[in-house]
Coordinates of C-alpha atoms and ligand atoms in Angstrom, one line a residue:
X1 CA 38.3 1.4 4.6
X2 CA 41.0 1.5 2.2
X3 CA 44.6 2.5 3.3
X4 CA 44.5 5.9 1.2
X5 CA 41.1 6.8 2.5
X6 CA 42.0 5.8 5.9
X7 CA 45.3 8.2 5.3
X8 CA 43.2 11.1 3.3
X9 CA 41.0 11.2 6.8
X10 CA 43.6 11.3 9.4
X11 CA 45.1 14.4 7.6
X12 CA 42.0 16.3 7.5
X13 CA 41.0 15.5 11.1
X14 CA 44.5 16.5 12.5
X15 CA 44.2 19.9 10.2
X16 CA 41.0 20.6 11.6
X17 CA 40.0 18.2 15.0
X18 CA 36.9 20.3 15.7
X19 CA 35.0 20.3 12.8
X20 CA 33.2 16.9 13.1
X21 CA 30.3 17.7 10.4
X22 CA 33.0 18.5 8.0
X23 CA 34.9 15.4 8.0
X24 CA 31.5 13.6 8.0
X25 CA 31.0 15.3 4.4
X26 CA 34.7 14.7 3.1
X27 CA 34.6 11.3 4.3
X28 CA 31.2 10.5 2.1
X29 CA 32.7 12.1 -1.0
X30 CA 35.9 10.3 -0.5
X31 CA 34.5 7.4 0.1
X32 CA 32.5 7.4 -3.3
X33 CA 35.6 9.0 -5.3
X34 CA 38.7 6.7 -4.1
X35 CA 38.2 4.2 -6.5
X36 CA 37.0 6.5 -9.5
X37 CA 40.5 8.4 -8.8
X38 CA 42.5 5.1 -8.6
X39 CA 41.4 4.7 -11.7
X40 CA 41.5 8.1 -13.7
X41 CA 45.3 9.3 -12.6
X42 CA 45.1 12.7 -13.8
X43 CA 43.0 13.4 -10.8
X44 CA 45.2 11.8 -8.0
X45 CA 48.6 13.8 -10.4
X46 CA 46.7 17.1 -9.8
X47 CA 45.9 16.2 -6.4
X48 CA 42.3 17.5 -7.1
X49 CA 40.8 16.1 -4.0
X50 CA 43.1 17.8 -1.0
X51 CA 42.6 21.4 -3.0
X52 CA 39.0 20.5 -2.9
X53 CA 38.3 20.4 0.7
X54 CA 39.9 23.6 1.4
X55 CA 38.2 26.5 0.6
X56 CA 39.6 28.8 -1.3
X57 CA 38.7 31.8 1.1
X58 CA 37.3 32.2 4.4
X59 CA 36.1 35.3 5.8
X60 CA 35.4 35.4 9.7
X61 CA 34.2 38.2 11.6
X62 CA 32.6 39.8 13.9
X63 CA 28.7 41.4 14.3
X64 CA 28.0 43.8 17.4
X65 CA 24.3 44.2 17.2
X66 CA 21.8 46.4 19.4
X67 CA 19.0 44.4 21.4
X68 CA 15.6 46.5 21.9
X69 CA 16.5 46.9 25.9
X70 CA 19.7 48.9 24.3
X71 CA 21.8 46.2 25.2
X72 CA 24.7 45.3 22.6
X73 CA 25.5 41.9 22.0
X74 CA 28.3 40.4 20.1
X75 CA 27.6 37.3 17.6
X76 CA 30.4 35.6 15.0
X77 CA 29.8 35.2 11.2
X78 CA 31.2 33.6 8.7
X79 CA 31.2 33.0 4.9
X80 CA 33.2 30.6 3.5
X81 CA 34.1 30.6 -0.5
X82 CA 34.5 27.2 -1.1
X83 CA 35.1 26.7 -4.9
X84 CA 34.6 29.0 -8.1
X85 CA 36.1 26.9 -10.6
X86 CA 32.4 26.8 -12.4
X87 CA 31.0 29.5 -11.4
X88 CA 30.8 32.9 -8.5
X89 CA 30.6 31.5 -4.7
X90 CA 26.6 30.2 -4.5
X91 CA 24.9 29.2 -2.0
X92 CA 22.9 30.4 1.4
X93 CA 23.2 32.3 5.2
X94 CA 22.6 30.0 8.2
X95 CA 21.5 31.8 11.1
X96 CA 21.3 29.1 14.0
X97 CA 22.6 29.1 17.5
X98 CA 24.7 25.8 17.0
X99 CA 26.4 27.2 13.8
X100 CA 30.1 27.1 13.6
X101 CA 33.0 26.9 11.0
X102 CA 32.8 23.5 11.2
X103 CA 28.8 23.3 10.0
X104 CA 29.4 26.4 7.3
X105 CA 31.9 24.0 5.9
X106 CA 29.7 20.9 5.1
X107 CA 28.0 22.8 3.8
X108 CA 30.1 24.8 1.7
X109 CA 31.7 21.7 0.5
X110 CA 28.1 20.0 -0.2
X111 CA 27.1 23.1 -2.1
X112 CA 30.4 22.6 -4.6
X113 CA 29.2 19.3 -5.6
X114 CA 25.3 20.5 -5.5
X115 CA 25.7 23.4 -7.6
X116 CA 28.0 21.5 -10.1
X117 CA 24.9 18.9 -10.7
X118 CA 22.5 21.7 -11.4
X119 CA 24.2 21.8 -14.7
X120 CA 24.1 25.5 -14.3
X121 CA 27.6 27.9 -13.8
X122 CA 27.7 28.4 -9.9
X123 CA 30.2 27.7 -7.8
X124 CA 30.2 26.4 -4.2
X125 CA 29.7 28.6 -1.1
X126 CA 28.2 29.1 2.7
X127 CA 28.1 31.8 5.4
X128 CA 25.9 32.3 8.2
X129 CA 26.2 33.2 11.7
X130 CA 25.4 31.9 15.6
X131 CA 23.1 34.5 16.1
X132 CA 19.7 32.6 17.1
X133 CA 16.9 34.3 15.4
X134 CA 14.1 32.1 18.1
X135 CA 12.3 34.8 19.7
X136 CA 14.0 37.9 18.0
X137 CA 11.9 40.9 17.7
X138 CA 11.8 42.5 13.9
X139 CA 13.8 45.2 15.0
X140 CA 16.8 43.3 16.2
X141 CA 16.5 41.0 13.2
X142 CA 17.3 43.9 11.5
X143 CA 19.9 45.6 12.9
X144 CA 21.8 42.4 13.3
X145 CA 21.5 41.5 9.0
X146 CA 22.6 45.5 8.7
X147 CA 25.9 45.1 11.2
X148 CA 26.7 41.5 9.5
X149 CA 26.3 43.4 5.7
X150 CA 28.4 46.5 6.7
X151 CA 31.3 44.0 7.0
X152 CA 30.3 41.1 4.1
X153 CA 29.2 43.7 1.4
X154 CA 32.9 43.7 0.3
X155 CA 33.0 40.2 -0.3
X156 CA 30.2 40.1 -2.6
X157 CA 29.0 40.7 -6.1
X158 CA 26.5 39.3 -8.9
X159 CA 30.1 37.8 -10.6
X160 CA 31.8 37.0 -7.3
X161 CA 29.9 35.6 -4.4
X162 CA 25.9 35.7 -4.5
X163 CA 24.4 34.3 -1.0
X164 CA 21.0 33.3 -0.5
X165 CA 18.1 31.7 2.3
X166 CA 19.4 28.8 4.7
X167 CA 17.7 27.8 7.9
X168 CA 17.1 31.0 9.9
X169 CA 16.9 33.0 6.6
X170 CA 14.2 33.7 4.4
X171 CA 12.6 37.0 2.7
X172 CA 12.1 38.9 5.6
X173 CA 16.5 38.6 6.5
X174 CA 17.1 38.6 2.7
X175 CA 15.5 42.1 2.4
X176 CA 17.2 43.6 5.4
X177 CA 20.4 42.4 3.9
X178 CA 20.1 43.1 0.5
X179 CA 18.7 46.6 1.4
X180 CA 21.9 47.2 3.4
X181 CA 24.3 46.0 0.6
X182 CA 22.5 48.3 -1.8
X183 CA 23.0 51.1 0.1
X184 CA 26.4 50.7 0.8
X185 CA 27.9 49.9 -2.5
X186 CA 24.7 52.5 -4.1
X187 CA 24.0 49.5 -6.9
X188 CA 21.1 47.5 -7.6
X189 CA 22.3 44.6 -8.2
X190 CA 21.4 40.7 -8.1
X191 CA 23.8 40.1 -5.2
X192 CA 21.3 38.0 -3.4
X193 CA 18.8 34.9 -4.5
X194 CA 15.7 34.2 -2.6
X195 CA 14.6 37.9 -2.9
X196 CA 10.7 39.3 -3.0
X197 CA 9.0 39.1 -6.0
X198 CA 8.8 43.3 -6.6
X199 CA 12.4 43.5 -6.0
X200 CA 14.0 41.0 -8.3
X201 CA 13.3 37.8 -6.8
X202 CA 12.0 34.8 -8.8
X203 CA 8.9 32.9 -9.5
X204 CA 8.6 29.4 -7.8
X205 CA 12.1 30.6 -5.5
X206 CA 10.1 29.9 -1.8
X207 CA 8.5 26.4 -3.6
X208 CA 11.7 25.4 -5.3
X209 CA 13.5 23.1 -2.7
X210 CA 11.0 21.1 -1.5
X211 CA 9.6 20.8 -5.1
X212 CA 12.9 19.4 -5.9
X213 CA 12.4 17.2 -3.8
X214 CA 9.6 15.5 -4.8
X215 CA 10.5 15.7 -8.7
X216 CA 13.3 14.2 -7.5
X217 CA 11.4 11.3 -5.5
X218 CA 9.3 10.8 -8.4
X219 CA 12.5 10.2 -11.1
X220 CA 13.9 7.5 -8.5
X221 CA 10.3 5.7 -7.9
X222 CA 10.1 6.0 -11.9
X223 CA 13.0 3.5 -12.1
X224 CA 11.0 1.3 -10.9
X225 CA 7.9 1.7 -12.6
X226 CA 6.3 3.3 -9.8
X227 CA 5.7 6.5 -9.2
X228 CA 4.1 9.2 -6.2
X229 CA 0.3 8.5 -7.0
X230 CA -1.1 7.1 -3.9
X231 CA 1.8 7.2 -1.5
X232 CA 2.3 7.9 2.3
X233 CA 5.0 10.4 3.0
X234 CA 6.8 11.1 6.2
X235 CA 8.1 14.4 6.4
X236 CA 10.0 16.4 8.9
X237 CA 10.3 19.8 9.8
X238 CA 7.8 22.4 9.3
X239 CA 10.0 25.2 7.3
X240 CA 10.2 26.5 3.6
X241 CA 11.6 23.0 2.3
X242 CA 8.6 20.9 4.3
X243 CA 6.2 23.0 2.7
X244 CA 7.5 23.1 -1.0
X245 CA 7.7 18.9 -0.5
X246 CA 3.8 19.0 1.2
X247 CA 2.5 21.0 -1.1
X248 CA 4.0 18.7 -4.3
X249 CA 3.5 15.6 -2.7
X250 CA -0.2 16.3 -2.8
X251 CA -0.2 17.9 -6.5
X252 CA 0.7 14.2 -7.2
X253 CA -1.5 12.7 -5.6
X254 CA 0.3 11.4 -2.0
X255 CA -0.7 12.1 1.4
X256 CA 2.2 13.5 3.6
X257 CA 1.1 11.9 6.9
X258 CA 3.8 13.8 9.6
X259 CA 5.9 17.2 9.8
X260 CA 7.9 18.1 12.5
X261 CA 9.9 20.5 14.8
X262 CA 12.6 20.5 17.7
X263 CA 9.7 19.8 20.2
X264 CA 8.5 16.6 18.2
X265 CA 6.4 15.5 15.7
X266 CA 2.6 15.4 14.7
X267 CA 0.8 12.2 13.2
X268 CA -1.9 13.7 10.9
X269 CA -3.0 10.2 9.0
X270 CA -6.1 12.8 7.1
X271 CA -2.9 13.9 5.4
X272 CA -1.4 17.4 5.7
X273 CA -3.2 19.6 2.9
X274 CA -5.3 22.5 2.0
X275 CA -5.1 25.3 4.6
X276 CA -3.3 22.5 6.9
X277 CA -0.7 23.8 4.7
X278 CA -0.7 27.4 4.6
X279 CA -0.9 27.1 8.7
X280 CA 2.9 26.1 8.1
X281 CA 3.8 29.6 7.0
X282 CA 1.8 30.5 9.8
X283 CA 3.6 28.3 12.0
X284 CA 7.0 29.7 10.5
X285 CA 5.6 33.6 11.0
X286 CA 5.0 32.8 14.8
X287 CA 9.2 32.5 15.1
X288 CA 8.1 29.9 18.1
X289 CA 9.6 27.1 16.7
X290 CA 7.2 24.4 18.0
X291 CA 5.1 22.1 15.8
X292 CA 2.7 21.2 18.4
X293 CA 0.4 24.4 17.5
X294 CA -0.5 22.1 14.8
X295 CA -1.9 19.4 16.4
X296 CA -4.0 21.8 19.1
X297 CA -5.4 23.4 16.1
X298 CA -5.9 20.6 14.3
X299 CA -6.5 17.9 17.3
X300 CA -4.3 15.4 15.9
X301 CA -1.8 13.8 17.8
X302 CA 1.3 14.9 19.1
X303 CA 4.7 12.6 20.2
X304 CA 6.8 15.1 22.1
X305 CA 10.5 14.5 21.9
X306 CA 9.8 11.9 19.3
X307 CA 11.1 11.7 15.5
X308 CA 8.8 10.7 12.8
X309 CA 10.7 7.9 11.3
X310 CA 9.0 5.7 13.4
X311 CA 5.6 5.9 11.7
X312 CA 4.6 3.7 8.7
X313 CA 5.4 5.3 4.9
X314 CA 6.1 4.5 1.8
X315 CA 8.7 8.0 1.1
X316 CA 10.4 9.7 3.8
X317 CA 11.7 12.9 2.8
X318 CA 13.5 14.8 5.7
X319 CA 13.6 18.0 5.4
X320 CA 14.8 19.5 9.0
X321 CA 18.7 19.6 9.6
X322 CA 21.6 17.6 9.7
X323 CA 21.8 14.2 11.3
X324 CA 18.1 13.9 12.0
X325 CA 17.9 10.3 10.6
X326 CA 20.2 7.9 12.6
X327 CA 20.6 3.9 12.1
X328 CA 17.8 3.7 14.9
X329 CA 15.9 5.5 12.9
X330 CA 16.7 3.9 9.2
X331 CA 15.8 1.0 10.8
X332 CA 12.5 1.6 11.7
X333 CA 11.9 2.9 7.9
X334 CA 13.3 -0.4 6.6
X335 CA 11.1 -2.3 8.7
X336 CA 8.1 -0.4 8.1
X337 CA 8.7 -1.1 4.2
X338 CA 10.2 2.6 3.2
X339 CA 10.7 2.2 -0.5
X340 CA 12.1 5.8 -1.2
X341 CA 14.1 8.6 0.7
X342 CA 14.4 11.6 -0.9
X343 CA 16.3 13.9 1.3
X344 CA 15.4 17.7 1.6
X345 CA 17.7 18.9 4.2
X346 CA 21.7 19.0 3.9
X347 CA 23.2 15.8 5.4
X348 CA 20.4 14.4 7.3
X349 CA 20.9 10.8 7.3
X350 CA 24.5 9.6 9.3
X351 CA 26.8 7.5 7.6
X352 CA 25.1 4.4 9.4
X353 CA 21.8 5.4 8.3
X354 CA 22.8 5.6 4.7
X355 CA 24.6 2.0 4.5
X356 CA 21.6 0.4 6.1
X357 CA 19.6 2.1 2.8
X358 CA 22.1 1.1 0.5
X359 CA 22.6 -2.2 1.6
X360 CA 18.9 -2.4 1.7
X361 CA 18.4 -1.3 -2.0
X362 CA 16.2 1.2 -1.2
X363 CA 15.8 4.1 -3.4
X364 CA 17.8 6.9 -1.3
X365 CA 19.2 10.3 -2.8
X366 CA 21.7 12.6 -0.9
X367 CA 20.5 16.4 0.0
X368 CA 23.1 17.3 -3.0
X369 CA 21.1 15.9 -5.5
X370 CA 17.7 15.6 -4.1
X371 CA 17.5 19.3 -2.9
X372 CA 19.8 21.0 -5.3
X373 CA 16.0 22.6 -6.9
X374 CA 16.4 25.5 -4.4
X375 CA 19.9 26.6 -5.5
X376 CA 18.7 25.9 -9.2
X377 CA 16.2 28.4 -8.9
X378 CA 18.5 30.9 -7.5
X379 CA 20.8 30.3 -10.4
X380 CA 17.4 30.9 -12.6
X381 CA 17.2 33.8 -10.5
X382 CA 20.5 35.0 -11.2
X383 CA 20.1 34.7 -14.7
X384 CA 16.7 36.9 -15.0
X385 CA 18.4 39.4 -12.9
X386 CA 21.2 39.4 -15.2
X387 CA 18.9 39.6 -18.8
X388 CA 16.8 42.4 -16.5
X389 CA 13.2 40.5 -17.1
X390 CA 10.9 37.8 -15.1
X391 CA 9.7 34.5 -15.8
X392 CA 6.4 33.2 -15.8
X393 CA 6.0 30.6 -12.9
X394 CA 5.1 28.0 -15.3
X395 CA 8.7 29.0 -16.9
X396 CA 10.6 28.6 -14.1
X397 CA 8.7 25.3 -12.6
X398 CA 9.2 23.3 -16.2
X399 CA 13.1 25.0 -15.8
X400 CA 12.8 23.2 -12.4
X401 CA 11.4 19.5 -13.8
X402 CA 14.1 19.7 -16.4
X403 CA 17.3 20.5 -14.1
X404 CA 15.9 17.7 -11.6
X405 CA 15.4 15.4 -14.2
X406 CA 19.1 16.3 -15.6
X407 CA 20.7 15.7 -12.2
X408 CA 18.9 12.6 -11.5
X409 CA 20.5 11.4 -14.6
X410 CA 23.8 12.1 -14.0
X411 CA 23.5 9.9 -11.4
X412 CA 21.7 7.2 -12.7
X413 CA 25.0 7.3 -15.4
X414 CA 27.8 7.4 -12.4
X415 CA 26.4 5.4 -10.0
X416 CA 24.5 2.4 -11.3
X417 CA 25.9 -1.4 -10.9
X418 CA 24.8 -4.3 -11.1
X419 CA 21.2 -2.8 -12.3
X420 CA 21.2 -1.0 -8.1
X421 CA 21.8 3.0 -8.4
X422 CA 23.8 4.1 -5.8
X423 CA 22.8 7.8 -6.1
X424 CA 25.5 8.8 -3.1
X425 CA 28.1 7.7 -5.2
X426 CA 26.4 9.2 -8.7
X427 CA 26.1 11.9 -7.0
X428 CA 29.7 12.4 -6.1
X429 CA 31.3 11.7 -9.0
X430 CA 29.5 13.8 -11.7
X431 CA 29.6 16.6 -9.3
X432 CA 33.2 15.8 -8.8
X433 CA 34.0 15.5 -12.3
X434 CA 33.0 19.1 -13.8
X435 CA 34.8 20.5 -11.1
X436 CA 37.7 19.0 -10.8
X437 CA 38.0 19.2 -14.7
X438 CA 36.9 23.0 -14.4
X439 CA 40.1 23.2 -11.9
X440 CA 42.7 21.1 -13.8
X441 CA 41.6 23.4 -17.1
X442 CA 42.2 26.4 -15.3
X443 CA 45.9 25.3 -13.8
X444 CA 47.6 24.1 -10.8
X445 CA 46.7 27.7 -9.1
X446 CA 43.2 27.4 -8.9
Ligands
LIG1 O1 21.4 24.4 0.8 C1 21.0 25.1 -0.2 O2 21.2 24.7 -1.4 C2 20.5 26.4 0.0 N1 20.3 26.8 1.2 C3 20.1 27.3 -1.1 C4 21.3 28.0 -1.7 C5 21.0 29.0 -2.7 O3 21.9 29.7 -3.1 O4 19.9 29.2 -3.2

């Protein structure tokens, strides 16, 4: 680690010693942009990189919420408003019982350099809350996404700060929310992304992410003449981005071989397709959280406990949480022959994990880039909202191939040496570049 890096870090960590997700972010960026900013001064003279990781705003507060017994109980939210040099605040709600300021900030500082690839105007936000929605009744879903609006309704706006899905939040919590918010401020309005198709949401929105993904996957495995035609694909998780990568993978013509959940994973070597499929959403619906009611429905096997990096593929795309993919774990999918790793979820793969790919030349793209198809949509979405009319799904899906494609190139153009793209450090820079540009343009205030 160089001596500025190594300085850059110990600040951050001292300014914040509890927020180890959030340092593990900074430290990948930084890592990839110390050198580019040695050598482009105007960056290190505007000292773009420490305005960066703060975020601009931070709102923290607090939801009471009434359980069905009659029982109130008390969670914490947050949203953090990272960047709007390029565009409003973008990006989702994370309702998860291990959330904290800490997570909401990866996350909000990934988004930033996500959003900025997408080559569409958003800036870079993240909120969510502790609340755990695992075995919630409807009702108390509800009232909880009601008490968190009354309060974050006045941070919000199509032009200021447009939130979206995250894990925890799809449709259903979207509706509740944006119902509330509409209410309140008595304006119908596209405040929110990732809404029902009747009431403003768009085409290919629930498909987006994991489709992403696997446009994505293909670009990378195009570089070398190759593409997904016949592949085996590991995936984990079971949720909306597993189910966009499932259902792509097998429009090209792979066979996704494993999903998973926090109780294990299943090994379905048949593949995972036609109403295997839909019994994700199913799976999703039940608000259970366990994959295993796959594999007694199905009768295929079931490895409790277990991660499914272990098994044979050609593409592993994971698609759960953060840190799910340790050096264990990339070692097992370098050994098994893993050409591609196209990751669906935000920061899944630790540091070690992702120097054991690099160093191992395998094709391997960063959440930012490889699942930035969601947000993309929801900036589509923004726009149709805005221009009052819909897409056709074909629209939006060739929209989709073209973005992908776009931010797949921007890396291939900032990260590529010695003929080995190093998609982390693509990633990073062009991201970096339009923003901290944007910010420099716009003065030493923003
Ligand atoms: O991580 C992400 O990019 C998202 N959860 C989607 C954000 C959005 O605004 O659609």
């Amino acid at each position: 680690m160089s001596e500025a890096l190594a300085k850059f870090m110990e600040k951050i960590k001292a300014k914040d010693p509890d927020q180890p997700e959030f340092h593990q972010a900074v430290y990948e960026v930084a890592e990839s942009l110390m050198p580019f900013i040695e050598a482009n001064p105007k960056y290190k003279k505007a000292n773009i990189l420490e305005r960066m990781v703060e975020p601009e705003r931070v709102i923290m507060f607090r939801v009471p919420w009434v359980d069905d017994k009659g029982e109130i109980h008390v969670n914490r939210a947050y949203r953090v408003q990272m960047n709007s040099a390029i565009g409003p605040y973008k990006g989702g709600m994370r309702f998860h019982r291990n959330v904290t300021l800490g997570t909401l900030k990866f996350l909000a500082f990934e988004q930033v350099f996500k959003n900025a690839l997408t080559t569409l105007p958003m800036g870079g936000g993240k909120g969510g809350s502790d609340f755990d929605p695992i075995g919630k009744s409807e009702g108390e879903v509800m009232r909880f996404c009601q008490s968190l609006m009354m309060e974050l309704y006045r941070h919000l706006g199509p032009n200021t700060d447009v939130p979206a899905g995250d894990i925890g939040v799809g449709a259903r919590e979207i509706g509740f929310m944006f119902g509330a918010y509409k209410k309140i401020v008595n304006e119908w309005t596209g405040v929110f992304t990732g809404k029902g198709r009747n009431w403003g949401g768009s085409r290919i929105r629930p498909e987006a992410t994991g489709f992403g993904v696997v446009y994505f996957a293909e670009e990378m495995l195009k570089t070398r003449g190759d593409s997904m035609e016949g592949k085996i694909v590991a995936i984990s998780g079971f949720g909306n981005v597993a189910w966009g990568a499932t259902r792509k993978s097998n429009d090209l013509g792979a066979k996704v071989v494993t999903l998973s959940g926090p109780d294990g994973y299943i090994y379905d070597p048949d593949g995972v397709k036609g109403e295997k499929i839909d019994f994700m959403l199913e799976m999703r619906a039940s608000n259970r959280d366990k994959v295993q009611d796959y594999a007694d429905k199905f009768g295929v096997q079931f490895f409790p406990g277990k991660r499914p990096w272990e098994v044979k593929a050609d593409v592993y795309m994971p698609c759960a949480i953060q840190n799910e993919l340790d050096i264990n774990d990339a070692k097992n999918i370098v050994n098994n022959g893993g050409i591609c790793v196209s990751e669906g979820a935000n920061m899944p793969s630790t540091p070690e994990a992702v120097n054991l790919f690099i160093q191992n030349k395998l094709l391997y793209a960063p959440g930012k880039a490889s699942n930035a198809g969601g947000v993309s949509v929801s900036g589509l979405e923004m726009t149709q909202n805005a221009m009052h009319i819909y897409w056709t799904s074909e629209e939006v899906d060739k929209q989709l191939q073209i973005i992908m494609k776009a931010i797949h190139e921007q890396c291939v153009e900032h990260g590529t040496k010695d003929g080995y793209t190093n998609y982390v450090n693509g990633s990073n820079i062009a991201g970096f570049i339009k923003v901290a540009d944007s910010m420099i343009e716009q003065g030493p205030l923003s």
